[in-house]
Amino acid sequence: MDLYNVISLLGKGTFGTVHLCERKHNSQKIVIKRISINLENGDEINVAKNEVAVLKSLNHPNIIEYFDSFMKNGTLYIVMEYASKGTLFDFIARSRPNRFQPQIVMNLFCQIVLGLNHIHSRNVIHRDLKCENIFLTGLQGDVIKIGDFGISKILLNNKNAHTLIGTCNYVAPEICDGKPYDSKSDIWSLGCILYEMCAMEKMFDGTLSNVVLSIAAGRRKVIDVHFYGVQMQQMIEIMLQIDPNDRPDTMKLMTLSDVFPSLHVLGTNLGCIPHTYKFNFSQH
Ligand code: ATP
Ligand code: MG
């Protein structure tokens, strides 16, 4: 901590506190997440080690950057990029009662898809994708970064992550059934987020049992298709398929006709998208 000045407390999470700090030598603002480690609790140490490992393996403009980590007196310090323009949750809250233009939604969505594609391509599942864990940054607040991998887990070959820790509003049906997480569980959450960016309200609200009942009853709210277009609605629907196999992966999402042009605008290298993915909405 000798290298940093603490500026303020940003908040307390499940595993520790988050401070806004600055590097002494160049005044660069960074975030330090402190996690107290119970050295006798193997699970806790693993969660912490996991967060570090996950962050270390990721490097993408739409992902919060990991800088450093160190242990001191049973506390793990994780130094990461500071996102100065708040979260997508805040952005939606302060924009109400207005709604976002379709191009804005698509731009935000594409950035999330690009970040998520990077995560999934590294065999990582986020497991708690929600508007509170998507950060805004950049001078105009128009750069999206996925953050908070505190409870994500590197996917092992046997896809072993079972525990329900994610926020219940975005939780996929297979997780409610006690099945293991996989990358398609993040796609479910992404569908909820896309709906929320169009409707400015959550797809599934209330307690875990309310959410589970709504999902089981097939209750789905629809967006204003006159304003956002039928394709946007179809995109939400395919991400909210009960069977994870029926949900598109991030690569498929990137080839959709609504998404593809927005990726161009973002200046993405489209050469990496295989042309073999021809996605057809009528299949679902
Ligand atoms: P949970 O433990 O369930 O994730 P949480 O998100 O409230 O809960 P933290 O992730 O510890 O807890 O974050 C605490 C606060 O710090 C939140 O308000 C979050 O928005 C903010 N925060 C976390 N990381 C960053 C970051 N890189 N840049 C800016 N703010 C951040
Ligand atoms: Mg968090």
mmCIF file of C-alpha atoms and ligand atoms in Angstrom:
data_model
loop_
_atom_site.group_PDB
_atom_site.id
_atom_site.type_symbol
_atom_site.label_atom_id
_atom_site.label_comp_id
_atom_site.label_asym_id
_atom_site.label_seq_id
_atom_site.Cartn_x
_atom_site.Cartn_y
_atom_site.Cartn_z
ATOM 1 C CA MET A 1 0.000 0.000 0.000
ATOM 2 C CA ASP A 2 3.088 2.254 0.250
ATOM 3 C CA LEU A 3 2.772 3.045 -3.450
ATOM 4 C CA TYR A 4 -0.795 4.369 -3.199
ATOM 5 C CA ASN A 5 -2.824 7.121 -1.515
ATOM 6 C CA VAL A 6 -6.348 6.203 -0.514
ATOM 7 C CA ILE A 7 -8.861 8.780 -1.800
ATOM 8 C CA SER A 8 -12.228 7.373 -0.764
ATOM 9 C CA LEU A 9 -14.273 4.274 0.009
ATOM 10 C CA LEU A 10 -16.308 3.209 -3.019
ATOM 11 C CA GLY A 11 -18.222 0.470 -1.280
ATOM 12 C CA LYS A 12 -18.290 -2.837 0.559
ATOM 13 C CA GLY A 13 -19.031 -6.081 -1.209
ATOM 14 C CA THR A 14 -19.482 -9.688 -0.198
ATOM 15 C CA PHE A 15 -15.760 -10.315 0.058
ATOM 16 C CA GLY A 16 -14.278 -7.013 1.119
ATOM 17 C CA THR A 17 -14.009 -3.284 0.600
ATOM 18 C CA VAL A 18 -13.264 -1.270 -2.510
ATOM 19 C CA HIS A 19 -11.278 1.979 -2.316
ATOM 20 C CA LEU A 20 -10.542 4.605 -4.910
ATOM 21 C CA CYS A 21 -6.797 5.287 -4.699
ATOM 22 C CA GLU A 22 -4.069 7.004 -6.655
ATOM 23 C CA ARG A 23 -0.558 5.964 -7.478
ATOM 24 C CA LYS A 24 1.871 8.211 -5.614
ATOM 25 C CA HIS A 25 4.327 8.524 -8.475
ATOM 26 C CA ASN A 26 1.937 9.620 -11.226
ATOM 27 C CA SER A 27 -1.442 10.349 -9.544
ATOM 28 C CA GLN A 28 -3.152 7.754 -11.731
ATOM 29 C CA LYS A 29 -6.495 6.819 -10.207
ATOM 30 C CA ILE A 30 -6.942 3.114 -9.578
ATOM 31 C CA VAL A 31 -9.221 0.904 -7.514
ATOM 32 C CA ILE A 32 -7.971 -1.341 -4.741
ATOM 33 C CA LYS A 33 -10.157 -4.189 -3.605
ATOM 34 C CA ARG A 34 -9.221 -5.507 -0.151
ATOM 35 C CA ILE A 35 -10.233 -8.996 0.739
ATOM 36 C CA SER A 36 -9.620 -10.244 4.295
ATOM 37 C CA ILE A 37 -8.525 -13.811 4.076
ATOM 38 C CA ASN A 38 -9.360 -16.288 6.790
ATOM 39 C CA LEU A 39 -6.160 -18.249 6.516
ATOM 40 C CA GLU A 40 -7.809 -21.289 8.105
ATOM 41 C CA ASN A 41 -10.634 -21.348 5.587
ATOM 42 C CA GLY A 42 -9.510 -23.092 2.417
ATOM 43 C CA ASP A 43 -12.653 -22.054 0.501
ATOM 44 C CA GLU A 44 -12.087 -18.395 1.199
ATOM 45 C CA ILE A 45 -8.472 -18.568 0.113
ATOM 46 C CA ASN A 46 -9.585 -20.305 -3.055
ATOM 47 C CA VAL A 47 -12.199 -17.662 -3.846
ATOM 48 C CA ALA A 48 -9.583 -14.962 -3.437
ATOM 49 C CA LYS A 49 -6.928 -16.793 -5.445
ATOM 50 C CA ASN A 50 -9.568 -17.369 -8.057
ATOM 51 C CA GLU A 51 -10.395 -13.704 -8.403
ATOM 52 C CA VAL A 52 -6.739 -12.941 -8.979
ATOM 53 C CA ALA A 53 -6.275 -15.753 -11.480
ATOM 54 C CA VAL A 54 -9.357 -14.722 -13.436
ATOM 55 C CA LEU A 55 -8.366 -11.087 -13.603
ATOM 56 C CA LYS A 56 -4.804 -11.958 -14.577
ATOM 57 C CA SER A 57 -5.896 -13.996 -17.566
ATOM 58 C CA LEU A 58 -8.071 -11.261 -19.076
ATOM 59 C CA ASN A 59 -6.993 -8.387 -21.256
ATOM 60 C CA HIS A 60 -9.564 -6.589 -23.385
ATOM 61 C CA PRO A 61 -10.778 -2.971 -23.833
ATOM 62 C CA ASN A 62 -14.234 -3.983 -22.588
ATOM 63 C CA ILE A 63 -12.967 -5.647 -19.428
ATOM 64 C CA ILE A 64 -11.781 -3.888 -16.249
ATOM 65 C CA GLU A 65 -8.011 -4.173 -16.343
ATOM 66 C CA TYR A 66 -6.129 -5.968 -13.639
ATOM 67 C CA PHE A 67 -2.839 -4.339 -12.612
ATOM 68 C CA ASP A 68 -1.422 -6.044 -9.561
ATOM 69 C CA SER A 69 -2.124 -7.984 -6.391
ATOM 70 C CA PHE A 70 -0.368 -8.545 -3.088
ATOM 71 C CA MET A 71 -0.964 -10.127 0.324
ATOM 72 C CA LYS A 72 -0.304 -8.280 3.580
ATOM 73 C CA ASN A 73 -1.296 -9.384 7.099
ATOM 74 C CA GLY A 74 -3.929 -11.821 5.882
ATOM 75 C CA THR A 75 -5.426 -9.273 3.497
ATOM 76 C CA LEU A 76 -5.346 -9.654 -0.254
ATOM 77 C CA TYR A 77 -5.102 -6.375 -2.190
ATOM 78 C CA ILE A 78 -6.150 -6.333 -5.820
ATOM 79 C CA VAL A 79 -5.211 -3.272 -7.852
ATOM 80 C CA MET A 80 -7.386 -2.625 -10.877
ATOM 81 C CA GLU A 81 -8.529 -0.050 -13.378
ATOM 82 C CA TYR A 82 -10.921 2.618 -12.112
ATOM 83 C CA ALA A 83 -14.125 3.083 -14.071
ATOM 84 C CA SER A 84 -15.009 6.693 -13.357
ATOM 85 C CA LYS A 85 -18.484 6.988 -14.873
ATOM 86 C CA GLY A 86 -20.423 4.593 -12.655
ATOM 87 C CA THR A 87 -22.279 1.436 -13.542
ATOM 88 C CA LEU A 88 -24.853 0.550 -16.177
ATOM 89 C CA PHE A 89 -27.299 0.237 -13.286
ATOM 90 C CA ASP A 90 -26.698 3.906 -12.359
ATOM 91 C CA PHE A 91 -26.860 4.961 -16.007
ATOM 92 C CA ILE A 92 -30.282 3.338 -16.471
ATOM 93 C CA ALA A 93 -31.535 4.740 -13.151
ATOM 94 C CA ARG A 94 -30.536 8.322 -13.957
ATOM 95 C CA SER A 95 -31.853 8.140 -17.536
ATOM 96 C CA ARG A 96 -35.374 7.166 -16.457
ATOM 97 C CA PRO A 97 -38.104 8.077 -17.365
ATOM 98 C CA ASN A 98 -36.431 8.577 -20.754
ATOM 99 C CA ARG A 99 -35.308 5.552 -22.682
ATOM 100 C CA PHE A 100 -32.204 4.876 -24.762
ATOM 101 C CA GLN A 101 -32.243 5.233 -28.536
ATOM 102 C CA PRO A 102 -31.951 1.847 -30.297
ATOM 103 C CA GLN A 103 -28.437 2.734 -31.583
ATOM 104 C CA ILE A 104 -27.311 3.469 -28.023
ATOM 105 C CA VAL A 105 -28.663 0.145 -26.776
ATOM 106 C CA MET A 106 -26.948 -1.673 -29.636
ATOM 107 C CA ASN A 107 -23.665 0.123 -29.020
ATOM 108 C CA LEU A 108 -23.690 -0.731 -25.301
ATOM 109 C CA PHE A 109 -24.799 -4.280 -26.030
ATOM 110 C CA CYS A 110 -22.034 -4.846 -28.603
ATOM 111 C CA GLN A 111 -19.378 -3.706 -26.169
ATOM 112 C CA ILE A 112 -20.708 -6.105 -23.543
ATOM 113 C CA VAL A 113 -20.765 -8.915 -26.126
ATOM 114 C CA LEU A 114 -17.148 -8.185 -27.110
ATOM 115 C CA GLY A 115 -16.020 -8.233 -23.480
ATOM 116 C CA LEU A 116 -18.004 -11.382 -22.758
ATOM 117 C CA ASN A 117 -16.643 -13.051 -25.874
ATOM 118 C CA HIS A 118 -13.148 -12.422 -24.572
ATOM 119 C CA ILE A 119 -14.056 -13.868 -21.175
ATOM 120 C CA HIS A 120 -15.660 -16.970 -22.649
ATOM 121 C CA SER A 121 -12.812 -17.494 -25.097
ATOM 122 C CA ARG A 122 -10.516 -17.724 -22.047
ATOM 123 C CA ASN A 123 -12.746 -20.431 -20.548
ATOM 124 C CA VAL A 124 -14.029 -18.087 -17.884
ATOM 125 C CA ILE A 125 -17.650 -17.659 -16.900
ATOM 126 C CA HIS A 126 -18.552 -14.435 -15.174
ATOM 127 C CA ARG A 127 -21.427 -15.932 -13.137
ATOM 128 C CA ASP A 128 -22.702 -12.605 -11.842
ATOM 129 C CA LEU A 129 -23.328 -10.583 -14.964
ATOM 130 C CA LYS A 130 -25.704 -7.762 -14.073
ATOM 131 C CA CYS A 131 -26.050 -4.027 -14.632
ATOM 132 C CA GLU A 132 -24.228 -3.318 -11.335
ATOM 133 C CA ASN A 133 -21.157 -5.183 -12.596
ATOM 134 C CA ILE A 134 -20.956 -3.387 -15.934
ATOM 135 C CA PHE A 135 -18.980 -0.159 -15.672
ATOM 136 C CA LEU A 136 -18.901 2.997 -17.758
ATOM 137 C CA THR A 137 -15.702 4.830 -18.444
ATOM 138 C CA GLY A 138 -13.962 6.988 -21.068
ATOM 139 C CA LEU A 139 -14.236 10.769 -21.401
ATOM 140 C CA GLN A 140 -17.832 10.596 -22.598
ATOM 141 C CA GLY A 141 -18.748 7.679 -20.352
ATOM 142 C CA ASP A 142 -19.410 5.691 -23.490
ATOM 143 C CA VAL A 143 -16.871 2.901 -23.008
ATOM 144 C CA ILE A 144 -18.270 -0.202 -21.373
ATOM 145 C CA LYS A 145 -16.177 -2.480 -19.177
ATOM 146 C CA ILE A 146 -17.269 -5.694 -17.569
ATOM 147 C CA GLY A 147 -15.947 -5.960 -14.035
ATOM 148 C CA ASP A 148 -16.293 -7.706 -10.736
ATOM 149 C CA PHE A 149 -15.141 -11.210 -11.329
ATOM 150 C CA GLY A 150 -15.095 -11.789 -7.577
ATOM 151 C CA ILE A 151 -17.280 -14.830 -7.787
ATOM 152 C CA SER A 152 -16.469 -16.043 -11.237
ATOM 153 C CA LYS A 153 -14.503 -19.196 -11.625
ATOM 154 C CA ILE A 154 -12.091 -20.497 -14.203
ATOM 155 C CA LEU A 155 -13.927 -23.176 -16.105
ATOM 156 C CA LEU A 156 -12.307 -26.502 -15.537
ATOM 157 C CA ASN A 157 -12.723 -29.236 -18.092
ATOM 158 C CA ASN A 158 -15.568 -30.746 -16.102
ATOM 159 C CA LYS A 159 -17.338 -27.368 -15.793
ATOM 160 C CA ASN A 160 -17.501 -27.822 -12.065
ATOM 161 C CA ALA A 161 -19.054 -24.621 -10.778
ATOM 162 C CA HIS A 162 -22.286 -25.453 -8.957
ATOM 163 C CA THR A 163 -23.022 -22.862 -6.313
ATOM 164 C CA LEU A 164 -25.726 -20.260 -6.729
ATOM 165 C CA ILE A 165 -24.091 -16.968 -5.814
ATOM 166 C CA GLY A 166 -25.223 -14.727 -8.645
ATOM 167 C CA THR A 167 -27.910 -12.079 -8.138
ATOM 168 C CA CYS A 168 -31.288 -13.740 -8.514
ATOM 169 C CA ASN A 169 -32.788 -11.327 -11.099
ATOM 170 C CA TYR A 170 -30.368 -12.502 -13.742
ATOM 171 C CA VAL A 171 -30.051 -16.127 -12.706
ATOM 172 C CA ALA A 172 -30.485 -18.759 -15.414
ATOM 173 C CA PRO A 173 -33.066 -21.548 -14.987
ATOM 174 C CA GLU A 174 -30.455 -24.319 -15.009
ATOM 175 C CA ILE A 175 -28.756 -22.683 -12.028
ATOM 176 C CA CYS A 176 -32.086 -22.591 -10.169
ATOM 177 C CA ASP A 177 -32.253 -26.336 -10.908
ATOM 178 C CA GLY A 178 -28.889 -26.826 -9.232
ATOM 179 C CA LYS A 179 -27.103 -27.573 -12.479
ATOM 180 C CA PRO A 180 -23.541 -26.361 -13.103
ATOM 181 C CA TYR A 181 -22.810 -22.937 -14.504
ATOM 182 C CA ASP A 182 -21.596 -22.685 -18.016
ATOM 183 C CA SER A 183 -21.036 -19.844 -20.425
ATOM 184 C CA LYS A 184 -24.676 -20.085 -21.585
ATOM 185 C CA SER A 185 -25.763 -19.065 -18.068
ATOM 186 C CA ASP A 186 -24.005 -15.744 -18.745
ATOM 187 C CA ILE A 187 -25.942 -15.509 -22.039
ATOM 188 C CA TRP A 188 -29.194 -15.747 -20.076
ATOM 189 C CA SER A 189 -28.030 -12.845 -17.888
ATOM 190 C CA LEU A 190 -27.066 -10.937 -21.033
ATOM 191 C CA GLY A 191 -30.611 -11.395 -22.369
ATOM 192 C CA CYS A 192 -31.962 -9.917 -19.127
ATOM 193 C CA ILE A 193 -29.545 -6.994 -19.476
ATOM 194 C CA LEU A 194 -30.531 -6.296 -23.102
ATOM 195 C CA TYR A 195 -34.190 -6.273 -22.070
ATOM 196 C CA GLU A 196 -33.375 -3.908 -19.200
ATOM 197 C CA MET A 197 -31.542 -1.480 -21.511
ATOM 198 C CA CYS A 198 -34.649 -1.303 -23.733
ATOM 199 C CA ALA A 199 -37.393 -1.390 -21.111
ATOM 200 C CA MET A 200 -35.523 0.470 -18.330
ATOM 201 C CA GLU A 201 -36.817 -2.148 -15.896
ATOM 202 C CA LYS A 202 -35.789 -5.674 -14.977
ATOM 203 C CA MET A 203 -37.083 -8.671 -16.917
ATOM 204 C CA PHE A 204 -37.426 -10.655 -13.684
ATOM 205 C CA ASP A 205 -37.916 -8.820 -10.438
ATOM 206 C CA GLY A 206 -38.514 -9.728 -6.812
ATOM 207 C CA THR A 207 -37.291 -12.546 -4.617
ATOM 208 C CA LEU A 208 -35.544 -15.669 -5.863
ATOM 209 C CA SER A 209 -38.773 -17.677 -5.569
ATOM 210 C CA ASN A 210 -40.682 -15.036 -7.603
ATOM 211 C CA VAL A 211 -38.001 -15.124 -10.272
ATOM 212 C CA VAL A 212 -37.992 -18.932 -10.376
ATOM 213 C CA LEU A 213 -41.802 -19.019 -10.631
ATOM 214 C CA SER A 214 -41.855 -16.446 -13.443
ATOM 215 C CA ILE A 215 -39.215 -18.336 -15.406
ATOM 216 C CA ALA A 216 -40.991 -21.674 -14.888
ATOM 217 C CA ALA A 217 -44.337 -20.165 -15.945
ATOM 218 C CA GLY A 218 -42.679 -18.872 -19.117
ATOM 219 C CA ARG A 219 -43.541 -15.307 -18.160
ATOM 220 C CA ARG A 220 -41.595 -12.913 -20.356
ATOM 221 C CA LYS A 221 -42.071 -9.192 -20.744
ATOM 222 C CA VAL A 222 -41.673 -7.751 -24.225
ATOM 223 C CA ILE A 223 -39.997 -4.548 -25.325
ATOM 224 C CA ASP A 224 -41.603 -1.855 -27.464
ATOM 225 C CA VAL A 225 -40.968 -3.430 -30.865
ATOM 226 C CA HIS A 226 -42.206 -0.340 -32.719
ATOM 227 C CA PHE A 227 -39.344 1.603 -31.217
ATOM 228 C CA TYR A 228 -36.614 -1.056 -30.940
ATOM 229 C CA GLY A 229 -37.575 -3.352 -33.815
ATOM 230 C CA VAL A 230 -38.638 -6.974 -33.946
ATOM 231 C CA GLN A 231 -35.040 -8.195 -34.236
ATOM 232 C CA MET A 232 -34.117 -6.722 -30.862
ATOM 233 C CA GLN A 233 -37.073 -8.559 -29.288
ATOM 234 C CA GLN A 234 -36.047 -11.801 -31.042
ATOM 235 C CA MET A 235 -32.523 -11.396 -29.802
ATOM 236 C CA ILE A 236 -33.752 -11.150 -26.205
ATOM 237 C CA GLU A 237 -35.940 -14.203 -26.736
ATOM 238 C CA ILE A 238 -33.166 -16.425 -28.076
ATOM 239 C CA MET A 239 -30.932 -15.514 -25.145
ATOM 240 C CA LEU A 240 -33.759 -16.384 -22.741
ATOM 241 C CA GLN A 241 -34.310 -19.921 -23.998
ATOM 242 C CA ILE A 242 -34.821 -22.395 -21.151
ATOM 243 C CA ASP A 243 -32.473 -24.947 -22.703
ATOM 244 C CA PRO A 244 -28.930 -23.491 -22.618
ATOM 245 C CA ASN A 245 -28.166 -25.297 -25.884
ATOM 246 C CA ASP A 246 -30.804 -23.187 -27.637
ATOM 247 C CA ARG A 247 -29.090 -19.953 -26.570
ATOM 248 C CA PRO A 248 -26.508 -18.434 -28.918
ATOM 249 C CA ASP A 249 -22.903 -18.126 -27.817
ATOM 250 C CA THR A 250 -21.103 -14.793 -28.133
ATOM 251 C CA MET A 251 -19.683 -15.716 -31.543
ATOM 252 C CA LYS A 252 -23.170 -16.368 -32.869
ATOM 253 C CA LEU A 253 -24.436 -13.137 -31.342
ATOM 254 C CA MET A 254 -21.749 -11.205 -33.180
ATOM 255 C CA THR A 255 -22.968 -12.461 -36.535
ATOM 256 C CA LEU A 256 -26.582 -11.365 -36.067
ATOM 257 C CA SER A 257 -27.660 -8.793 -38.611
ATOM 258 C CA ASP A 258 -28.511 -6.237 -35.913
ATOM 259 C CA VAL A 259 -25.196 -6.688 -34.119
ATOM 260 C CA PHE A 260 -22.802 -7.005 -37.035
ATOM 261 C CA PRO A 261 -23.075 -3.382 -38.305
ATOM 262 C CA SER A 262 -22.681 -1.962 -34.784
ATOM 263 C CA LEU A 263 -19.504 -3.987 -34.324
ATOM 264 C CA HIS A 264 -18.194 -2.301 -37.470
ATOM 265 C CA VAL A 265 -18.855 1.090 -35.929
ATOM 266 C CA LEU A 266 -16.935 0.032 -32.836
ATOM 267 C CA GLY A 267 -13.947 -0.623 -35.068
ATOM 268 C CA THR A 268 -13.755 -4.285 -34.244
ATOM 269 C CA ASN A 269 -11.538 -6.650 -36.111
ATOM 270 C CA LEU A 270 -14.199 -8.686 -37.823
ATOM 271 C CA GLY A 271 -11.646 -11.009 -39.387
ATOM 272 C CA CYS A 272 -11.866 -13.184 -36.311
ATOM 273 C CA ILE A 273 -15.544 -14.019 -36.768
ATOM 274 C CA PRO A 274 -15.970 -17.297 -38.601
ATOM 275 C CA HIS A 275 -18.299 -16.993 -41.592
ATOM 276 C CA THR A 276 -19.608 -20.484 -40.906
ATOM 277 C CA TYR A 277 -21.968 -19.012 -38.332
ATOM 278 C CA LYS A 278 -25.125 -18.229 -40.231
ATOM 279 C CA PHE A 279 -27.671 -17.537 -37.574
ATOM 280 C CA ASN A 280 -31.295 -17.948 -38.427
ATOM 281 C CA PHE A 281 -33.932 -16.591 -36.025
ATOM 282 C CA SER A 282 -36.562 -18.929 -37.388
ATOM 283 C CA GLN A 283 -34.610 -21.875 -35.940
ATOM 284 C CA HIS A 284 -35.768 -20.881 -32.468
HETATM 285 P P1 ATP B 1 -20.631 -7.921 -4.645
HETATM 286 O O1 ATP B 1 -19.650 -8.369 -3.616
HETATM 287 O O2 ATP B 1 -21.882 -8.726 -4.652
HETATM 288 O O3 ATP B 1 -20.003 -7.796 -5.983
HETATM 289 P P2 ATP B 1 -20.656 -5.053 -4.703
HETATM 290 O O4 ATP B 1 -20.576 -5.010 -6.196
HETATM 291 O O5 ATP B 1 -21.476 -4.019 -4.032
HETATM 292 O O6 ATP B 1 -21.119 -6.469 -4.190
HETATM 293 P P3 ATP B 1 -17.822 -4.736 -4.748
HETATM 294 O O7 ATP B 1 -17.699 -5.473 -6.023
HETATM 295 O O8 ATP B 1 -16.850 -5.053 -3.680
HETATM 296 O O9 ATP B 1 -19.208 -4.951 -4.081
HETATM 297 O O10 ATP B 1 -17.803 -3.184 -5.097
HETATM 298 C C1 ATP B 1 -18.048 -2.195 -4.142
HETATM 299 C C2 ATP B 1 -18.321 -0.875 -4.844
HETATM 300 O O11 ATP B 1 -17.186 -0.462 -5.602
HETATM 301 C C3 ATP B 1 -19.502 -0.926 -5.819
HETATM 302 O O12 ATP B 1 -20.245 0.269 -5.666
HETATM 303 C C4 ATP B 1 -18.864 -0.946 -7.181
HETATM 304 O O13 ATP B 1 -19.665 -0.301 -8.146
HETATM 305 C C5 ATP B 1 -17.567 -0.174 -6.935
HETATM 306 N N1 ATP B 1 -16.497 -0.668 -7.820
HETATM 307 C C6 ATP B 1 -15.992 -1.919 -7.857
HETATM 308 N N2 ATP B 1 -15.027 -2.021 -8.786
HETATM 309 C C7 ATP B 1 -14.910 -0.796 -9.364
HETATM 310 C C8 ATP B 1 -14.075 -0.248 -10.411
HETATM 311 N N3 ATP B 1 -13.170 -0.996 -11.028
HETATM 312 N N4 ATP B 1 -14.249 1.042 -10.751
HETATM 313 C C9 ATP B 1 -15.170 1.802 -10.125
HETATM 314 N N5 ATP B 1 -15.979 1.362 -9.141
HETATM 315 C C10 ATP B 1 -15.867 0.071 -8.754
HETATM 316 MG MG MG B 2 -19.475 -6.059 -7.233
#
